[in-house]
Coordinates of C-alpha atoms in Angstrom, one line a residue:
Chain A
M1 CA 105.5 53.7 95.5
A2 CA 104.4 56.7 97.5
T3 CA 107.8 57.1 99.1
E4 CA 108.0 60.8 98.1
D5 CA 105.2 61.8 100.5
P6 CA 107.1 63.3 103.4
L7 CA 104.5 62.0 105.9
R8 CA 104.6 58.5 104.5
S9 CA 108.4 58.4 104.2
K10 CA 108.6 58.3 107.9
V11 CA 106.8 55.0 107.9
L12 CA 109.3 53.6 105.4
T13 CA 112.6 54.7 107.1
G14 CA 115.2 52.4 108.6
S15 CA 114.7 48.7 109.1
Q16 CA 111.0 49.0 108.5
V17 CA 111.5 49.3 104.8
G18 CA 112.7 45.7 104.8
E19 CA 109.6 44.6 106.6
L20 CA 107.5 45.4 103.5
S21 CA 107.3 42.0 101.9
A22 CA 107.4 41.7 98.1
G23 CA 104.1 42.1 96.4
T24 CA 102.6 44.3 99.2
T25 CA 100.4 47.0 97.7
F26 CA 101.2 50.2 99.4
V27 CA 98.3 52.6 99.7
A28 CA 98.9 56.2 100.6
T29 CA 96.2 57.9 102.6
A30 CA 96.0 61.5 103.8
E31 CA 96.9 61.5 107.4
R32 CA 95.9 65.1 107.9
P33 CA 92.6 65.7 106.2
I34 CA 91.4 69.2 106.1
D35 CA 88.0 69.7 107.6
A36 CA 85.2 72.0 106.4
S37 CA 86.4 75.0 108.5
G38 CA 89.8 75.0 106.7
K39 CA 91.7 73.7 109.7
V40 CA 94.3 71.0 109.3
K41 CA 93.6 68.3 111.8
G42 CA 96.4 67.5 114.3
R43 CA 98.1 70.8 113.9
F44 CA 97.8 73.8 116.3
S45 CA 95.5 76.1 114.4
L46 CA 92.6 78.4 115.1
G47 CA 89.9 79.8 112.9
P48 CA 90.4 83.3 111.2
R49 CA 88.3 85.0 113.9
A50 CA 90.3 83.5 116.7
N51 CA 93.5 84.6 114.9
R52 CA 92.2 88.2 115.0
V53 CA 91.4 87.9 118.7
L54 CA 95.0 86.6 119.3
G55 CA 96.3 89.8 117.6
L56 CA 94.4 92.0 120.0
L57 CA 95.5 90.1 123.0
S58 CA 99.0 91.5 123.4
P59 CA 98.2 95.2 123.3
L60 CA 95.3 94.7 125.7
L61 CA 97.6 92.9 128.0
I62 CA 100.2 95.7 128.0
V63 CA 97.5 98.3 128.6
A64 CA 96.2 96.3 131.6
L65 CA 99.7 95.9 133.0
W66 CA 100.4 99.7 132.5
E67 CA 97.1 100.6 134.3
T68 CA 97.9 98.4 137.3
A69 CA 101.5 99.5 137.5
S70 CA 100.6 103.2 137.3
Q71 CA 97.7 103.0 139.8
T72 CA 99.7 101.1 142.3
G73 CA 102.7 103.4 142.1
V74 CA 105.1 100.8 140.6
V75 CA 105.8 103.3 137.9
D76 CA 105.6 107.1 138.3
A77 CA 102.1 108.2 137.3
R78 CA 103.4 111.7 136.4
F79 CA 105.5 110.2 133.6
F80 CA 103.2 107.2 132.9
P81 CA 99.7 108.3 133.6
P82 CA 97.2 105.4 133.7
P83 CA 95.5 104.6 130.4
T84 CA 92.1 105.4 131.9
E85 CA 93.2 109.0 132.6
I86 CA 94.7 109.3 129.1
A87 CA 91.4 108.2 127.7
E88 CA 89.6 110.7 129.9
T89 CA 91.9 113.5 128.6
F90 CA 91.3 112.2 125.0
W91 CA 87.6 112.5 125.6
H92 CA 87.9 116.0 127.0
M93 CA 90.0 117.2 124.1
L94 CA 87.5 115.7 121.7
T95 CA 84.5 117.4 123.3
H96 CA 85.9 120.8 124.3
D97 CA 87.4 123.7 122.4
A98 CA 90.7 125.5 123.3
Q99 CA 89.0 127.7 125.9
G100 CA 87.6 124.6 127.7
T101 CA 84.0 125.3 126.6
P102 CA 82.0 122.1 125.9
L103 CA 80.9 121.7 122.3
P104 CA 77.7 120.4 120.8
F105 CA 78.2 117.1 119.1
L106 CA 78.1 118.5 115.5
N107 CA 80.8 121.0 116.2
M108 CA 83.2 118.5 117.7
L109 CA 84.6 117.3 114.4
T110 CA 85.8 120.8 113.4
E111 CA 86.3 122.8 116.6
S112 CA 87.5 120.6 119.3
V113 CA 91.1 120.8 120.4
L114 CA 91.8 117.2 119.2
M115 CA 90.1 117.4 115.9
K116 CA 91.7 120.8 115.1
D117 CA 95.1 119.4 115.8
L118 CA 94.3 116.4 113.6
W119 CA 93.0 118.4 110.6
V120 CA 95.9 120.9 110.7
S121 CA 98.5 118.2 110.8
L122 CA 96.7 116.0 108.3
S123 CA 96.4 118.8 105.7
R124 CA 100.1 119.7 106.1
I125 CA 101.1 116.0 105.7
I126 CA 98.8 115.5 102.6
V127 CA 99.9 118.7 100.8
G128 CA 103.6 118.1 101.6
F129 CA 103.3 114.5 100.7
F130 CA 101.9 115.2 97.2
L131 CA 104.4 118.1 96.7
G132 CA 107.2 115.6 97.2
A133 CA 105.7 112.4 95.8
V134 CA 104.7 113.7 92.4
P135 CA 108.1 115.2 91.4
G136 CA 109.8 112.2 93.0
L137 CA 107.8 109.9 90.8
I138 CA 108.4 111.8 87.6
I139 CA 112.1 112.3 88.2
G140 CA 112.5 108.7 89.4
L141 CA 110.9 107.3 86.2
S142 CA 113.0 109.5 84.0
M143 CA 116.2 108.5 85.8
G144 CA 115.2 104.9 85.5
L145 CA 114.3 105.0 81.9
F146 CA 117.0 107.3 80.5
R147 CA 120.7 106.8 81.1
P148 CA 121.7 110.4 80.4
V149 CA 119.2 111.7 82.9
R150 CA 120.5 109.2 85.4
L151 CA 124.1 110.1 84.9
L152 CA 123.2 113.8 85.2
L153 CA 121.1 113.7 88.3
R154 CA 122.5 110.7 90.3
P155 CA 125.4 112.7 91.9
I156 CA 123.1 115.4 93.1
V157 CA 120.6 112.9 94.5
S158 CA 123.3 110.8 96.1
A159 CA 124.9 113.9 97.8
T160 CA 121.7 115.5 99.0
Y161 CA 119.7 112.4 100.0
P162 CA 121.8 111.5 103.1
I163 CA 121.5 115.0 104.6
P164 CA 119.1 114.6 107.5
K165 CA 115.9 116.5 106.7
L166 CA 115.7 117.7 110.3
A167 CA 119.0 119.5 109.8
L168 CA 117.5 121.3 106.9
L169 CA 114.6 122.6 109.0
P170 CA 116.2 125.8 110.1
L171 CA 117.2 126.7 106.5
V172 CA 113.7 125.8 105.3
M173 CA 112.3 128.2 107.9
V174 CA 114.7 131.0 106.9
L175 CA 113.7 130.5 103.3
F176 CA 110.0 129.9 103.6
G177 CA 109.1 131.6 106.8
L178 CA 107.3 130.2 109.8
G179 CA 103.9 129.7 108.1
E180 CA 102.4 126.7 106.3
T181 CA 104.9 126.7 103.4
S182 CA 107.9 125.7 105.4
K183 CA 105.9 122.7 106.8
Y184 CA 104.9 121.6 103.3
V185 CA 108.4 122.0 102.1
I186 CA 110.1 120.0 104.8
I187 CA 107.6 117.1 104.5
A188 CA 107.9 117.3 100.7
L189 CA 111.7 117.0 100.9
G190 CA 111.4 113.8 103.0
T191 CA 108.8 112.2 100.8
F192 CA 110.6 113.3 97.6
F193 CA 113.8 111.3 98.1
M194 CA 112.0 108.1 99.3
V195 CA 109.7 108.1 96.3
L196 CA 112.4 109.0 93.8
I197 CA 114.9 106.4 94.9
N198 CA 112.4 103.6 95.0
T199 CA 110.8 104.5 91.7
M200 CA 114.2 104.6 90.0
A201 CA 115.0 101.2 91.5
G202 CA 111.7 99.9 90.3
V203 CA 112.4 100.9 86.7
L204 CA 116.0 99.7 86.8
N205 CA 114.8 96.3 88.2
L206 CA 112.5 95.8 85.2
E207 CA 113.6 92.9 83.0
K208 CA 115.3 94.4 79.9
I209 CA 113.1 92.3 77.7
Y210 CA 110.1 94.4 78.5
L211 CA 111.8 97.5 77.1
D212 CA 112.8 95.5 74.0
V213 CA 109.2 94.4 73.5
A214 CA 108.0 98.0 73.9
K215 CA 110.7 99.3 71.4
N216 CA 109.9 96.6 68.9
F217 CA 106.2 97.2 69.1
G218 CA 106.7 100.9 68.4
A219 CA 106.1 102.4 71.8
S220 CA 106.5 106.2 71.9
R221 CA 108.4 108.0 74.7
T222 CA 105.1 108.6 76.5
D223 CA 104.2 104.9 76.1
F224 CA 107.5 104.0 77.8
Y225 CA 106.5 106.1 80.8
T226 CA 102.8 105.2 81.0
R227 CA 102.6 101.6 79.7
V228 CA 106.0 100.1 80.8
A229 CA 108.0 102.0 83.4
F230 CA 105.1 103.3 85.6
P231 CA 103.1 100.1 85.9
G232 CA 106.2 97.9 86.0
A233 CA 107.8 99.9 88.8
M234 CA 104.5 100.1 90.7
P235 CA 105.3 97.6 93.5
L236 CA 108.5 99.5 94.4
I237 CA 106.7 102.9 93.9
F238 CA 104.4 101.8 96.7
T239 CA 107.3 100.9 98.9
G240 CA 108.5 104.4 98.3
L241 CA 105.2 105.9 99.1
E242 CA 105.0 103.9 102.4
L243 CA 108.5 105.0 103.4
G244 CA 107.6 108.6 102.4
M245 CA 104.5 108.5 104.5
G246 CA 106.6 107.3 107.5
M247 CA 109.0 110.1 106.9
A248 CA 106.2 112.6 106.7
L249 CA 104.9 111.6 110.1
L250 CA 108.3 111.8 111.5
L251 CA 108.9 115.3 110.1
I252 CA 105.5 116.8 111.0
V253 CA 106.3 116.7 114.7
A254 CA 109.6 118.5 114.2
A255 CA 108.2 121.0 111.7
E256 CA 105.5 121.9 114.2
M257 CA 108.0 122.4 117.0
N258 CA 108.7 126.0 116.1
G259 CA 106.1 128.6 115.4
A260 CA 103.1 126.4 115.2
A261 CA 100.1 126.9 117.5
E262 CA 98.2 123.9 116.3
G263 CA 98.9 120.4 115.0
I264 CA 99.8 117.1 116.6
G265 CA 103.5 118.1 116.7
A266 CA 102.7 121.4 118.4
R267 CA 100.6 119.6 120.9
V268 CA 103.5 117.4 121.9
W269 CA 105.8 120.4 122.5
M270 CA 103.1 122.5 124.3
S271 CA 102.3 119.7 126.7
Y272 CA 106.0 119.3 127.3
A273 CA 106.2 123.1 128.1
I274 CA 103.3 123.0 130.5
Y275 CA 104.2 119.6 131.9
N276 CA 100.9 118.0 130.8
L277 CA 102.0 114.6 129.8
R278 CA 98.5 113.2 129.5
E279 CA 97.9 115.5 126.4
M280 CA 101.3 114.3 125.1
Y281 CA 100.1 110.7 125.2
V282 CA 96.9 111.7 123.4
A283 CA 99.1 113.2 120.7
F284 CA 101.1 110.0 120.5
I285 CA 97.8 108.0 120.0
L286 CA 96.9 110.4 117.2
I287 CA 100.2 109.9 115.4
A288 CA 100.0 106.1 115.8
A289 CA 96.4 106.1 114.5
L290 CA 97.4 108.2 111.5
G291 CA 100.4 105.9 110.8
Y292 CA 98.1 102.9 111.0
L293 CA 95.4 104.4 108.8
F294 CA 97.9 105.5 106.1
A295 CA 99.6 102.1 106.0
E296 CA 96.2 100.4 105.7
G297 CA 95.0 102.9 103.1
L298 CA 98.2 102.5 101.0
A299 CA 98.0 98.7 101.3
A300 CA 94.4 98.7 100.1
L301 CA 95.3 101.0 97.2
E302 CA 98.1 98.8 96.3
R303 CA 95.9 95.7 96.1
K304 CA 93.6 97.7 93.8
V305 CA 96.3 99.2 91.6
V306 CA 98.6 96.2 91.4
P307 CA 96.3 93.3 91.0
W308 CA 98.9 91.5 88.9
K309 CA 101.2 90.7 91.7
P310 CA 100.7 87.2 93.1
Q311 CA 99.4 87.5 96.7
Chain B
M1 CA 106.4 84.6 46.4
T2 CA 108.4 86.6 43.8
H3 CA 109.0 89.9 45.6
D4 CA 112.1 90.1 47.8
K5 CA 110.9 91.2 51.3
I6 CA 114.2 91.1 53.2
T7 CA 117.6 91.5 51.7
I8 CA 120.6 91.0 53.9
K9 CA 123.9 91.8 52.4
D10 CA 127.3 91.1 54.0
V11 CA 126.1 91.8 57.6
T12 CA 128.8 91.7 60.2
K13 CA 128.4 92.2 63.9
Q14 CA 131.2 92.5 66.4
F15 CA 131.1 92.9 70.1
I16 CA 133.8 94.0 72.4
V17 CA 134.2 91.5 75.3
K18 CA 136.9 92.3 77.9
H19 CA 139.0 94.4 75.5
S20 CA 138.9 91.8 72.7
I21 CA 136.7 91.8 69.6
V22 CA 134.3 88.9 69.2
T23 CA 132.7 88.4 65.8
A24 CA 129.2 87.2 66.2
L25 CA 128.2 87.4 62.6
K26 CA 130.5 87.5 59.6
D27 CA 129.4 88.5 56.1
V28 CA 125.9 87.1 56.3
S29 CA 123.8 87.4 53.2
M30 CA 120.4 86.2 52.3
T31 CA 117.1 87.1 50.7
V32 CA 113.6 86.3 52.0
H33 CA 110.7 86.4 49.6
E34 CA 107.4 88.0 50.5
G35 CA 105.1 85.5 52.3
E36 CA 108.0 83.0 52.8
F37 CA 108.6 81.1 56.0
V38 CA 112.3 80.8 56.6
C39 CA 113.9 78.9 59.5
I40 CA 117.4 79.6 60.6
V41 CA 119.0 76.6 62.3
G42 CA 122.3 76.5 64.0
P43 CA 124.2 75.5 67.1
S44 CA 123.7 77.6 70.2
G45 CA 125.8 80.7 70.3
C46 CA 126.1 80.9 66.5
G47 CA 124.6 84.4 66.3
K48 CA 121.2 83.7 65.1
T49 CA 119.5 85.6 67.8
T50 CA 121.8 88.6 67.2
L51 CA 120.8 88.5 63.5
L52 CA 117.1 88.6 64.5
R53 CA 117.6 91.4 67.0
I54 CA 119.3 93.4 64.2
L55 CA 116.3 92.8 62.0
A56 CA 114.0 93.9 64.9
G57 CA 115.9 97.1 65.3
L58 CA 117.1 96.2 68.8
E59 CA 120.7 95.9 67.9
T60 CA 123.0 97.7 65.4
M61 CA 125.3 96.0 62.9
T62 CA 129.0 96.7 62.6
S63 CA 128.9 96.7 58.8
G64 CA 126.6 95.5 56.0
R65 CA 123.3 96.4 54.6
I66 CA 119.7 95.3 55.3
E67 CA 116.7 96.2 53.2
M68 CA 113.2 95.4 54.3
V69 CA 110.4 96.4 52.0
H70 CA 107.7 98.2 53.9
S71 CA 104.7 98.0 51.5
D72 CA 101.8 99.2 53.7
R73 CA 102.5 102.2 55.8
N74 CA 99.5 101.5 58.0
K75 CA 101.0 98.3 59.2
P76 CA 104.1 97.9 61.3
L77 CA 107.1 96.5 59.4
N78 CA 108.0 93.7 61.9
S79 CA 107.0 92.3 65.3
M80 CA 109.1 89.9 67.3
V81 CA 108.1 86.9 69.4
F82 CA 110.8 86.5 72.1
Q83 CA 112.3 83.4 73.4
D84 CA 112.1 84.3 77.1
Q85 CA 109.1 85.2 79.1
S86 CA 108.2 88.6 77.5
V87 CA 104.6 89.0 78.3
F88 CA 104.0 92.1 80.5
P89 CA 103.1 90.9 84.0
W90 CA 101.0 94.0 84.7
L91 CA 98.7 93.6 81.8
T92 CA 95.9 91.0 81.4
V93 CA 96.0 88.6 78.4
R94 CA 93.6 90.9 76.6
H95 CA 95.7 94.0 77.1
N96 CA 99.0 92.2 76.4
I97 CA 97.7 91.1 73.0
G98 CA 96.4 94.6 72.2
F99 CA 99.7 96.3 73.3
G100 CA 101.1 96.9 69.8
L101 CA 97.7 98.3 68.5
K102 CA 97.5 100.6 71.6
C103 CA 101.0 102.0 70.9
R104 CA 99.9 102.7 67.3
N105 CA 96.8 104.6 68.6
V106 CA 94.4 102.3 66.8
D107 CA 90.7 102.9 67.4
Q108 CA 89.7 101.2 70.7
K109 CA 86.8 99.4 69.0
E110 CA 89.1 97.9 66.5
I111 CA 91.6 96.9 69.2
D112 CA 88.8 95.1 71.0
E113 CA 87.7 93.3 67.9
V114 CA 91.2 92.2 66.8
T115 CA 92.2 91.2 70.3
A116 CA 89.1 89.1 70.8
R117 CA 89.7 87.4 67.5
Y118 CA 93.3 86.4 68.5
I119 CA 92.4 85.4 72.0
K120 CA 89.9 83.0 70.5
M121 CA 92.4 81.8 67.9
V122 CA 95.0 80.8 70.5
G123 CA 92.3 79.2 72.7
L124 CA 92.6 81.6 75.7
A125 CA 89.0 82.9 75.7
K126 CA 88.5 81.7 79.3
F127 CA 91.7 83.6 80.3
A128 CA 91.1 86.9 78.5
D129 CA 91.2 88.8 81.8
A130 CA 93.7 86.7 83.6
Y131 CA 97.2 88.1 84.5
P132 CA 100.3 86.3 83.4
Y133 CA 101.1 84.9 86.8
Q134 CA 97.9 82.9 86.6
L135 CA 99.0 81.3 83.3
S136 CA 101.3 78.3 82.4
G137 CA 104.4 78.7 80.3
G138 CA 102.6 77.4 77.2
M139 CA 99.8 79.9 77.7
K140 CA 102.2 82.8 78.1
Q141 CA 103.9 81.9 74.9
R142 CA 100.5 81.7 73.1
V143 CA 99.9 85.3 74.4
S144 CA 103.3 86.3 73.0
V145 CA 102.5 84.8 69.6
A146 CA 99.0 86.4 69.5
R147 CA 100.5 89.7 70.5
A148 CA 102.8 89.7 67.5
F149 CA 100.0 88.5 65.1
A150 CA 97.5 91.0 66.4
N151 CA 99.9 93.8 65.7
D152 CA 99.5 92.7 62.1
P153 CA 103.1 93.3 60.9
E154 CA 104.4 92.5 57.4
I155 CA 107.3 90.5 58.8
L156 CA 107.2 88.2 61.9
L157 CA 110.5 87.6 63.7
M158 CA 110.4 84.6 66.0
D159 CA 113.3 83.8 68.3
E160 CA 113.0 80.2 69.4
P161 CA 109.6 80.9 70.8
F162 CA 108.8 77.3 71.7
A163 CA 112.2 76.3 73.0
A164 CA 111.3 76.4 76.7
L165 CA 108.1 74.5 76.3
D166 CA 107.5 70.8 76.9
E167 CA 107.0 68.5 73.9
Q168 CA 103.2 68.4 73.9
N169 CA 102.8 72.1 74.2
K170 CA 105.5 72.6 71.5
I171 CA 103.6 70.5 69.0
M172 CA 100.3 72.1 69.8
L173 CA 101.8 75.6 69.3
Q174 CA 103.6 74.7 66.1
E175 CA 100.4 73.5 64.6
E176 CA 98.6 76.6 65.9
L177 CA 101.3 78.8 64.4
L178 CA 100.9 77.1 61.0
R179 CA 97.2 77.4 61.1
I180 CA 97.3 81.2 61.9
W181 CA 100.1 81.9 59.5
E182 CA 98.7 80.0 56.5
G183 CA 95.8 82.4 56.3
S184 CA 97.9 85.5 56.8
N185 CA 100.4 85.8 53.9
K186 CA 103.1 87.1 56.4
T187 CA 106.8 86.8 55.9
V188 CA 108.4 84.9 58.8
V189 CA 111.9 84.5 59.9
F190 CA 112.0 81.8 62.6
I191 CA 115.0 80.8 64.6
T192 CA 115.3 77.4 66.1
H193 CA 117.9 74.8 67.1
S194 CA 115.5 72.0 66.3
I195 CA 115.7 70.4 62.8
D196 CA 112.2 68.9 63.4
E197 CA 110.7 72.2 64.1
A198 CA 112.4 73.8 61.1
L199 CA 111.1 71.1 58.7
I200 CA 107.5 71.2 60.1
L201 CA 107.3 75.0 59.7
A202 CA 109.6 76.3 57.0
D203 CA 109.6 76.8 53.2
R204 CA 113.3 77.1 53.4
V205 CA 115.9 76.2 56.1
I206 CA 119.1 78.1 56.4
I207 CA 121.9 76.5 58.4
M208 CA 124.3 78.6 60.3
T209 CA 127.8 77.8 61.6
S210 CA 129.3 79.3 64.7
H211 CA 132.4 81.3 65.7
P212 CA 131.9 83.4 63.7
G213 CA 128.3 83.0 62.6
T214 CA 128.0 82.5 58.9
F215 CA 125.4 80.9 56.6
K216 CA 126.5 77.5 55.5
A217 CA 123.7 76.0 53.4
T218 CA 120.2 76.5 52.3
V219 CA 117.7 73.6 52.0
D220 CA 114.3 74.0 50.3
V221 CA 111.5 72.2 52.2
D222 CA 109.1 71.2 49.4
L223 CA 106.6 69.5 51.7
P224 CA 103.0 70.1 50.8
R225 CA 100.9 72.6 52.8
P226 CA 98.7 72.8 54.9
R227 CA 100.9 70.7 57.2
T228 CA 100.2 68.9 60.4
I229 CA 102.6 66.9 62.5
S230 CA 100.7 63.7 61.8
T231 CA 100.8 64.1 58.0
L232 CA 104.5 65.1 58.0
R233 CA 106.0 62.5 60.4
G234 CA 105.3 59.4 58.3
K235 CA 106.5 60.9 55.0
E236 CA 109.7 59.5 53.4
K237 CA 110.5 63.0 52.2
F238 CA 110.5 64.3 55.8
N239 CA 113.0 61.7 56.9
T240 CA 115.3 62.3 53.9
L241 CA 115.3 66.1 54.5
F242 CA 115.9 65.5 58.2
M243 CA 119.0 63.4 57.4
E244 CA 120.2 65.9 54.8
L245 CA 120.0 68.7 57.3
W246 CA 121.5 66.7 60.1
N247 CA 124.5 65.6 58.0
I248 CA 125.3 69.3 57.2
L249 CA 124.8 70.3 60.8
R250 CA 126.5 67.4 62.5
E251 CA 129.8 68.4 61.0
E252 CA 129.3 71.9 62.2
V253 CA 128.4 70.9 65.7
W254 CA 131.3 68.5 65.8
K255 CA 133.7 71.1 64.7
A256 CA 132.4 73.5 67.3
K257 CA 132.7 70.9 70.1
Q258 CA 136.1 69.9 69.0
S259 CA 137.3 73.4 69.3
E260 CA 136.1 73.3 72.9
G261 CA 138.1 70.2 73.6
L262 CA 135.3 67.6 73.4
T263 CA 135.7 64.4 71.4
Y264 CA 133.3 61.8 70.2
E265 CA 133.7 58.3 71.5
E266 CA 132.8 56.9 68.1
G267 CA 135.6 58.9 66.5
G268 CA 134.0 61.8 64.6
P269 CA 131.2 62.9 62.4
G270 CA 130.9 59.8 60.3
T271 CA 127.9 57.4 60.3
G272 CA 127.5 55.7 63.5
P273 CA 125.5 55.5 66.7
A274 CA 125.6 59.2 67.2
G275 CA 123.6 59.8 64.0
E276 CA 121.0 57.2 64.7
T277 CA 120.3 58.1 68.3
C278 CA 119.8 61.7 67.3
E279 CA 117.1 61.1 64.8
G280 CA 113.8 62.6 65.7
S281 CA 115.1 64.5 68.7
V282 CA 116.3 68.0 69.2
I283 CA 119.9 68.4 68.3
C284 CA 122.7 70.6 69.3
D285 CA 122.5 69.8 73.0
E286 CA 125.7 68.4 74.6
S287 CA 123.7 65.4 75.8
D288 CA 123.2 64.3 72.2
L289 CA 126.8 64.6 71.3
V290 CA 128.9 63.1 74.0
M291 CA 127.4 59.7 74.6

């Protein structure tokens, strides 16, 4: 009897069951055949292209509402400039240098206000990120693999991790000056803890049996790092990298608040000082774009590096 | 068959559980000859896994002495096949099987050769580049067996490697194991709770008792090799040995259960329905005892 089929069981509930006379052959048929385009008939579903369109619909709707509200004066256009004006500013910043001179197309990528801000912040984020992620990874693996290392370092990590990195900014500036180094250091600090804690958790979450296998098969100390702990903890290492990246974006704005002439963070504070909110919104767009690109990049890298995780 | 490969002398293992001492193994002694296939059978919790883990170097003993003759320094002394899922999820079938060789820094060309041979031998040629999540339980255990064999150890330690598999897969893998082992001259210590499995595989079966784990009896299995399930099953000798082992073990299992407060409806370990119904099936499970 095909009574286990959830679709069919409906037919067989209640008094209807009794109506099936003895000797009836019950034939189960698929009530929801899947057609060639991968849709299940009878259920609300769109093709993959339509799904993507649906995902774009809500941001477009918000932008349209914003534009109308700002143009009609429902919201204050000084605080919420219409998106078209922001786009105009965006274009101006992309095509002109700091003196307001128009740039030939080829020089835009390096000399325009917008691209300069972008490159400066990007290099700070990348350098700081690696300065934090690499030691975070190594110490995290060591703390996960070796109990004495864990016992030795855990109190320090637990005590320093909760200190808001923003609170450390003045100290970092005193120690490392107002130049690039202090920016690298503050971003590195934020990334370091995220990567360290997640890497350690990744190793500690490994089934003990994998360590037994490695030991029985004669793995050296290096093998424990490179062949067991590192690949095994990889999914959580990526979680750490993603959180570290978020932290870096958060800290860059604060780090560029003082003593920086260029960079996305500096742009936010300068536009605040001169009350040019349109430029501030352009900076927001840049930060959002960076965050999106980093997240997508890390996700693509993860698919490549961790092909063994069932999707 | 004359050299002593493993000599275990008065091995005792004690754990501390909640401030009291639990003796897992008590004065266990045995000798395994070179090239011999020994099965250790005993009720669950009798310390057989602990003994194997001590042999594998994953656990220390409280007292006693173990001697394992390491005759070829180029080969590892022992490799273990684990009971649970132990195949690395982040390595493909190919790289899992080559893991031991890689750790020993064997030449990559040789690793490729050896790995390819064992992939073929366990019938996973189509899955050489698959990841464990794409494999069934039986296939994963094949990888685990191949990984141990590919490492080419002098002694194989197997901890109920087929216990979690379904009957068909179990029979297939037992025969595969016999086929690979018979051409290899390796010493094997194989742990199981199944009398059937022990008789199919072993030259000698050692029966363990529990609480604390000690060796109770040794039975030689003089069934001809090469063996297959179909040639063994019909044999009178097979059935006689089965009953011999079961009679020794039944008493043990009964004692263990009695100490837990369970009783037989038929009134004890005599002859009776309990003995008959258990023939040909896996023993030691509660379901077989309290009927």
